[in-house]
Amino acid sequence: GAVVSQHPSRVICKSGTSVKIECRSLDFQATTMFWYRQFPKQSLMLMATSNEGSKATYEQGVEKDKFLINHASLTLSTLTVTSAHPEDSSFYICSVLPSGTYNNEQFFGPGTRLTVL
Amino acid sequence: SQQGEEDPQALSIQEGENATMNCSYKTSINNLQWYRQNSGRGLVHLILIRSNEREKHSGRLRVTLDTSKKSSSLLITASRAADTASYFCATLLSGGYNKLIFGAGTRLAVHP
């Protein structure tokens, strides 16, 4: 399967600052990547679909101006949490849908734990 | 609701016993996938079953799918302490959306 990395793995920031999280597909190209958020002891909630070369598609209730997504290349998508607040503290996970896959299997990154003080 | 439902929410068993987790979903699907997540870690893909399949095996895992009832089950046989984790089902919606919708998950604890 595809190897997906996320950076950083953990980040602690002050309220009001912006945080950028990177998701890289190390061995597959991916026109599509996904960003999920997971609160403690809860399931993964899809935030947005990141499309290379075009605007991301956000799920209902997710603020696109707060969670900026950039998919500038076929192997990199970034999620920027702007003006972070304590309620944004969560586990953010990306996944990669390798281009040309036929069974739509996604491969997940290890996640980034964001703590906003 | 974005999520499907899983039951039980939590399951505690002894090593060697079988563990069964159930998942229900709401819409037409392309396939259904099961994932494992150890505490605070990323997801590990366990098994995928397509909408035209009814049962699939992989090692100690057995997955069933009943599209008429919109439900699936994951059976882990001869459980081990290392199986302790959260297990999630995820459905891939039909219609080319490529979006995975995750269930609420089952927290499995296997005691030595």
PDB file of N, CA and C in Angstrom, chain A residues 10 32 34 36 38 41-47 49 59 91 93 97 102-111 113, chain B residues 2-3 6 30-31 33 35 37 39-43 45 48 50 88 92 97-105 107:
ATOM      1  N   ARG A  10       3.026  16.190  16.186  1.00  0.00           N
ATOM      2  CA  ARG A  10       2.385  16.872  17.308  1.00  0.00           C
ATOM      3  C   ARG A  10       2.717  18.349  17.223  1.00  0.00           C
ATOM      4  N   THR A  32      -6.220  13.170  -5.458  1.00  0.00           N
ATOM      5  CA  THR A  32      -7.201  13.379  -4.407  1.00  0.00           C
ATOM      6  C   THR A  32      -6.638  12.969  -3.054  1.00  0.00           C
ATOM      7  N   PHE A  34      -7.676  13.457   1.318  1.00  0.00           N
ATOM      8  CA  PHE A  34      -8.778  13.788   2.226  1.00  0.00           C
ATOM      9  C   PHE A  34      -8.225  14.210   3.580  1.00  0.00           C
ATOM     10  N   TYR A  36      -9.346  14.548   7.635  1.00  0.00           N
ATOM     11  CA  TYR A  36     -10.301  14.151   8.657  1.00  0.00           C
ATOM     12  C   TYR A  36      -9.902  14.782   9.990  1.00  0.00           C
ATOM     13  N   GLN A  38     -10.535  14.081  14.244  1.00  0.00           N
ATOM     14  CA  GLN A  38     -11.007  13.086  15.208  1.00  0.00           C
ATOM     15  C   GLN A  38     -10.842  13.658  16.613  1.00  0.00           C
ATOM     16  N   LYS A  41     -11.887   9.882  21.639  1.00  0.00           N
ATOM     17  CA  LYS A  41     -12.858   8.790  21.777  1.00  0.00           C
ATOM     18  C   LYS A  41     -14.026   8.923  20.805  1.00  0.00           C
ATOM     19  N   GLN A  42     -13.798   9.612  19.716  1.00  0.00           N
ATOM     20  CA  GLN A  42     -14.832   9.711  18.690  1.00  0.00           C
ATOM     21  C   GLN A  42     -14.297   9.183  17.367  1.00  0.00           C
ATOM     22  N   SER A  43     -15.166   9.164  16.384  1.00  0.00           N
ATOM     23  CA  SER A  43     -14.782   8.637  15.087  1.00  0.00           C
ATOM     24  C   SER A  43     -14.144   9.728  14.233  1.00  0.00           C
ATOM     25  N   LEU A  44     -13.718   9.343  13.060  1.00  0.00           N
ATOM     26  CA  LEU A  44     -13.163  10.301  12.112  1.00  0.00           C
ATOM     27  C   LEU A  44     -14.296  11.004  11.379  1.00  0.00           C
ATOM     28  N   MET A  45     -14.168  12.317  11.295  1.00  0.00           N
ATOM     29  CA  MET A  45     -15.143  13.106  10.557  1.00  0.00           C
ATOM     30  C   MET A  45     -14.440  13.717   9.350  1.00  0.00           C
ATOM     31  N   LEU A  46     -14.962  13.454   8.172  1.00  0.00           N
ATOM     32  CA  LEU A  46     -14.381  14.026   6.968  1.00  0.00           C
ATOM     33  C   LEU A  46     -14.575  15.534   6.970  1.00  0.00           C
ATOM     34  N   MET A  47     -13.470  16.257   6.794  1.00  0.00           N
ATOM     35  CA  MET A  47     -13.542  17.716   6.750  1.00  0.00           C
ATOM     36  C   MET A  47     -13.636  18.215   5.306  1.00  0.00           C
ATOM     37  N   THR A  49     -12.281  17.362   0.923  1.00  0.00           N
ATOM     38  CA  THR A  49     -11.598  16.617  -0.131  1.00  0.00           C
ATOM     39  C   THR A  49     -10.674  17.581  -0.847  1.00  0.00           C
ATOM     40  N   GLU A  59     -16.869  19.697   3.603  1.00  0.00           N
ATOM     41  CA  GLU A  59     -18.108  19.087   4.097  1.00  0.00           C
ATOM     42  C   GLU A  59     -18.944  20.151   4.812  1.00  0.00           C
ATOM     43  N   PHE A  91      -7.198  15.593  16.648  1.00  0.00           N
ATOM     44  CA  PHE A  91      -6.280  14.743  15.897  1.00  0.00           C
ATOM     45  C   PHE A  91      -6.671  14.888  14.433  1.00  0.00           C
ATOM     46  N   ILE A  93      -6.101  13.836  10.557  1.00  0.00           N
ATOM     47  CA  ILE A  93      -5.565  12.720   9.771  1.00  0.00           C
ATOM     48  C   ILE A  93      -5.854  12.961   8.297  1.00  0.00           C
ATOM     49  N   LEU A  97      -5.746   8.972  -1.938  1.00  0.00           N
ATOM     50  CA  LEU A  97      -6.380   8.077  -2.900  1.00  0.00           C
ATOM     51  C   LEU A  97      -5.457   8.030  -4.110  1.00  0.00           C
ATOM     52  N   TYR A 102      -8.422   1.283  -8.599  1.00  0.00           N
ATOM     53  CA  TYR A 102      -9.720   0.854  -9.095  1.00  0.00           C
ATOM     54  C   TYR A 102     -10.678   0.484  -7.982  1.00  0.00           C
ATOM     55  N   ASN A 103     -10.159   0.198  -6.807  1.00  0.00           N
ATOM     56  CA  ASN A 103     -11.074  -0.172  -5.722  1.00  0.00           C
ATOM     57  C   ASN A 103     -11.234   0.943  -4.712  1.00  0.00           C
ATOM     58  N   ASN A 104     -10.713   2.129  -5.052  1.00  0.00           N
ATOM     59  CA  ASN A 104     -10.909   3.298  -4.207  1.00  0.00           C
ATOM     60  C   ASN A 104     -10.379   3.111  -2.794  1.00  0.00           C
ATOM     61  N   GLU A 105      -9.286   2.373  -2.637  1.00  0.00           N
ATOM     62  CA  GLU A 105      -8.722   2.193  -1.308  1.00  0.00           C
ATOM     63  C   GLU A 105      -7.890   3.412  -0.944  1.00  0.00           C
ATOM     64  N   GLN A 106      -8.174   3.978   0.207  1.00  0.00           N
ATOM     65  CA  GLN A 106      -7.422   5.125   0.694  1.00  0.00           C
ATOM     66  C   GLN A 106      -6.350   4.652   1.668  1.00  0.00           C
ATOM     67  N   PHE A 107      -5.284   5.408   1.725  1.00  0.00           N
ATOM     68  CA  PHE A 107      -4.186   5.108   2.643  1.00  0.00           C
ATOM     69  C   PHE A 107      -4.011   6.297   3.584  1.00  0.00           C
ATOM     70  N   PHE A 108      -3.927   5.998   4.854  1.00  0.00           N
ATOM     71  CA  PHE A 108      -3.978   7.046   5.867  1.00  0.00           C
ATOM     72  C   PHE A 108      -2.603   7.408   6.410  1.00  0.00           C
ATOM     73  N   GLY A 109      -2.458   8.684   6.714  1.00  0.00           N
ATOM     74  CA  GLY A 109      -1.271   9.137   7.399  1.00  0.00           C
ATOM     75  C   GLY A 109      -1.358   8.813   8.879  1.00  0.00           C
ATOM     76  N   PRO A 110      -0.277   9.027   9.612  1.00  0.00           N
ATOM     77  CA  PRO A 110      -0.230   8.689  11.032  1.00  0.00           C
ATOM     78  C   PRO A 110      -0.934   9.695  11.921  1.00  0.00           C
ATOM     79  N   GLY A 111      -1.343  10.827  11.338  1.00  0.00           N
ATOM     80  CA  GLY A 111      -2.081  11.811  12.130  1.00  0.00           C
ATOM     81  C   GLY A 111      -1.199  12.875  12.750  1.00  0.00           C
ATOM     82  N   ARG A 113      -1.442  15.559  16.038  1.00  0.00           N
ATOM     83  CA  ARG A 113      -2.212  15.970  17.213  1.00  0.00           C
ATOM     84  C   ARG A 113      -1.975  17.456  17.462  1.00  0.00           C
TER      85      ARG A 113
ATOM     86  N   GLN B   2     -23.385  12.106   9.347  1.00  0.00           N
ATOM     87  CA  GLN B   2     -22.348  11.601   8.480  1.00  0.00           C
ATOM     88  C   GLN B   2     -21.995  10.180   8.834  1.00  0.00           C
ATOM     89  N   GLN B   3     -22.155   9.825  10.067  1.00  0.00           N
ATOM     90  CA  GLN B   3     -21.658   8.542  10.514  1.00  0.00           C
ATOM     91  C   GLN B   3     -22.709   7.456  10.457  1.00  0.00           C
ATOM     92  N   GLU B   6     -22.180   1.802  14.939  1.00  0.00           N
ATOM     93  CA  GLU B   6     -21.542   0.540  15.249  1.00  0.00           C
ATOM     94  C   GLU B   6     -21.965   0.098  16.623  1.00  0.00           C
ATOM     95  N   ASN B  30     -20.360   1.546  -2.475  1.00  0.00           N
ATOM     96  CA  ASN B  30     -19.495   0.867  -3.434  1.00  0.00           C
ATOM     97  C   ASN B  30     -18.772  -0.281  -2.721  1.00  0.00           C
ATOM     98  N   ASN B  31     -18.235   0.020  -1.568  1.00  0.00           N
ATOM     99  CA  ASN B  31     -17.621  -1.014  -0.748  1.00  0.00           C
ATOM    100  C   ASN B  31     -17.655  -0.601   0.717  1.00  0.00           C
ATOM    101  N   GLN B  33     -15.268  -0.921   4.332  1.00  0.00           N
ATOM    102  CA  GLN B  33     -13.919  -1.240   4.793  1.00  0.00           C
ATOM    103  C   GLN B  33     -13.883  -1.223   6.320  1.00  0.00           C
ATOM    104  N   TYR B  35     -11.242  -0.761   9.623  1.00  0.00           N
ATOM    105  CA  TYR B  35      -9.955  -0.238  10.025  1.00  0.00           C
ATOM    106  C   TYR B  35      -9.750  -0.465  11.521  1.00  0.00           C
ATOM    107  N   GLN B  37      -7.523   1.143  14.865  1.00  0.00           N
ATOM    108  CA  GLN B  37      -6.762   2.284  15.330  1.00  0.00           C
ATOM    109  C   GLN B  37      -6.331   2.030  16.766  1.00  0.00           C
ATOM    110  N   SER B  39      -4.629   3.392  20.201  1.00  0.00           N
ATOM    111  CA  SER B  39      -4.866   4.655  20.894  1.00  0.00           C
ATOM    112  C   SER B  39      -3.918   5.755  20.425  1.00  0.00           C
ATOM    113  N   GLY B  40      -4.502   6.848  19.902  1.00  0.00           N
ATOM    114  CA  GLY B  40      -3.708   7.992  19.506  1.00  0.00           C
ATOM    115  C   GLY B  40      -2.861   7.796  18.268  1.00  0.00           C
ATOM    116  N   ARG B  41      -3.152   6.760  17.514  1.00  0.00           N
ATOM    117  CA  ARG B  41      -2.336   6.480  16.336  1.00  0.00           C
ATOM    118  C   ARG B  41      -3.172   6.567  15.064  1.00  0.00           C
ATOM    119  N   GLY B  42      -2.515   6.327  13.929  1.00  0.00           N
ATOM    120  CA  GLY B  42      -3.219   6.353  12.655  1.00  0.00           C
ATOM    121  C   GLY B  42      -4.020   5.090  12.436  1.00  0.00           C
ATOM    122  N   LEU B  43      -4.635   5.031  11.280  1.00  0.00           N
ATOM    123  CA  LEU B  43      -5.513   3.909  10.950  1.00  0.00           C
ATOM    124  C   LEU B  43      -4.764   2.820  10.205  1.00  0.00           C
ATOM    125  N   HIS B  45      -5.586  -0.320   7.728  1.00  0.00           N
ATOM    126  CA  HIS B  45      -6.623  -0.946   6.906  1.00  0.00           C
ATOM    127  C   HIS B  45      -6.616  -2.444   7.140  1.00  0.00           C
ATOM    128  N   LEU B  48     -11.394  -5.042   3.013  1.00  0.00           N
ATOM    129  CA  LEU B  48     -12.372  -4.361   2.180  1.00  0.00           C
ATOM    130  C   LEU B  48     -13.310  -5.389   1.589  1.00  0.00           C
ATOM    131  N   ARG B  50     -16.556  -5.664  -1.144  1.00  0.00           N
ATOM    132  CA  ARG B  50     -17.307  -4.924  -2.163  1.00  0.00           C
ATOM    133  C   ARG B  50     -18.798  -5.155  -1.990  1.00  0.00           C
ATOM    134  N   PHE B  88     -13.149   0.540  13.324  1.00  0.00           N
ATOM    135  CA  PHE B  88     -14.107   1.378  12.611  1.00  0.00           C
ATOM    136  C   PHE B  88     -14.489   0.739  11.289  1.00  0.00           C
ATOM    137  N   LEU B  92     -17.681   3.389   1.468  1.00  0.00           N
ATOM    138  CA  LEU B  92     -17.388   4.217   0.305  1.00  0.00           C
ATOM    139  C   LEU B  92     -18.685   4.374  -0.461  1.00  0.00           C
ATOM    140  N   TYR B  97     -18.192   9.242  -5.597  1.00  0.00           N
ATOM    141  CA  TYR B  97     -17.821  10.339  -4.726  1.00  0.00           C
ATOM    142  C   TYR B  97     -16.464  10.128  -4.056  1.00  0.00           C
ATOM    143  N   ASN B  98     -16.026   8.855  -3.961  1.00  0.00           N
ATOM    144  CA  ASN B  98     -14.741   8.549  -3.333  1.00  0.00           C
ATOM    145  C   ASN B  98     -14.652   8.958  -1.873  1.00  0.00           C
ATOM    146  N   LYS B  99     -15.757   9.235  -1.228  1.00  0.00           N
ATOM    147  CA  LYS B  99     -15.713   9.662   0.170  1.00  0.00           C
ATOM    148  C   LYS B  99     -15.978   8.474   1.082  1.00  0.00           C
ATOM    149  N   LEU B 100     -15.123   8.358   2.101  1.00  0.00           N
ATOM    150  CA  LEU B 100     -15.320   7.338   3.119  1.00  0.00           C
ATOM    151  C   LEU B 100     -16.090   7.943   4.281  1.00  0.00           C
ATOM    152  N   ILE B 101     -17.140   7.262   4.679  1.00  0.00           N
ATOM    153  CA  ILE B 101     -17.927   7.705   5.829  1.00  0.00           C
ATOM    154  C   ILE B 101     -17.708   6.699   6.944  1.00  0.00           C
ATOM    155  N   PHE B 102     -17.199   7.168   8.061  1.00  0.00           N
ATOM    156  CA  PHE B 102     -16.821   6.285   9.142  1.00  0.00           C
ATOM    157  C   PHE B 102     -17.945   6.086  10.144  1.00  0.00           C
ATOM    158  N   GLY B 103     -17.999   4.865  10.661  1.00  0.00           N
ATOM    159  CA  GLY B 103     -18.894   4.580  11.768  1.00  0.00           C
ATOM    160  C   GLY B 103     -18.306   5.098  13.064  1.00  0.00           C
ATOM    161  N   ALA B 104     -19.091   4.977  14.123  1.00  0.00           N
ATOM    162  CA  ALA B 104     -18.690   5.530  15.415  1.00  0.00           C
ATOM    163  C   ALA B 104     -17.583   4.729  16.077  1.00  0.00           C
ATOM    164  N   GLY B 105     -17.417   3.494  15.694  1.00  0.00           N
ATOM    165  CA  GLY B 105     -16.318   2.697  16.212  1.00  0.00           C
ATOM    166  C   GLY B 105     -16.683   1.837  17.409  1.00  0.00           C
ATOM    167  N   ARG B 107     -14.683   0.070  20.689  1.00  0.00           N
ATOM    168  CA  ARG B 107     -13.429  -0.040  21.455  1.00  0.00           C
ATOM    169  C   ARG B 107     -13.346  -1.441  22.022  1.00  0.00           C
TER     170      ARG B 107
END
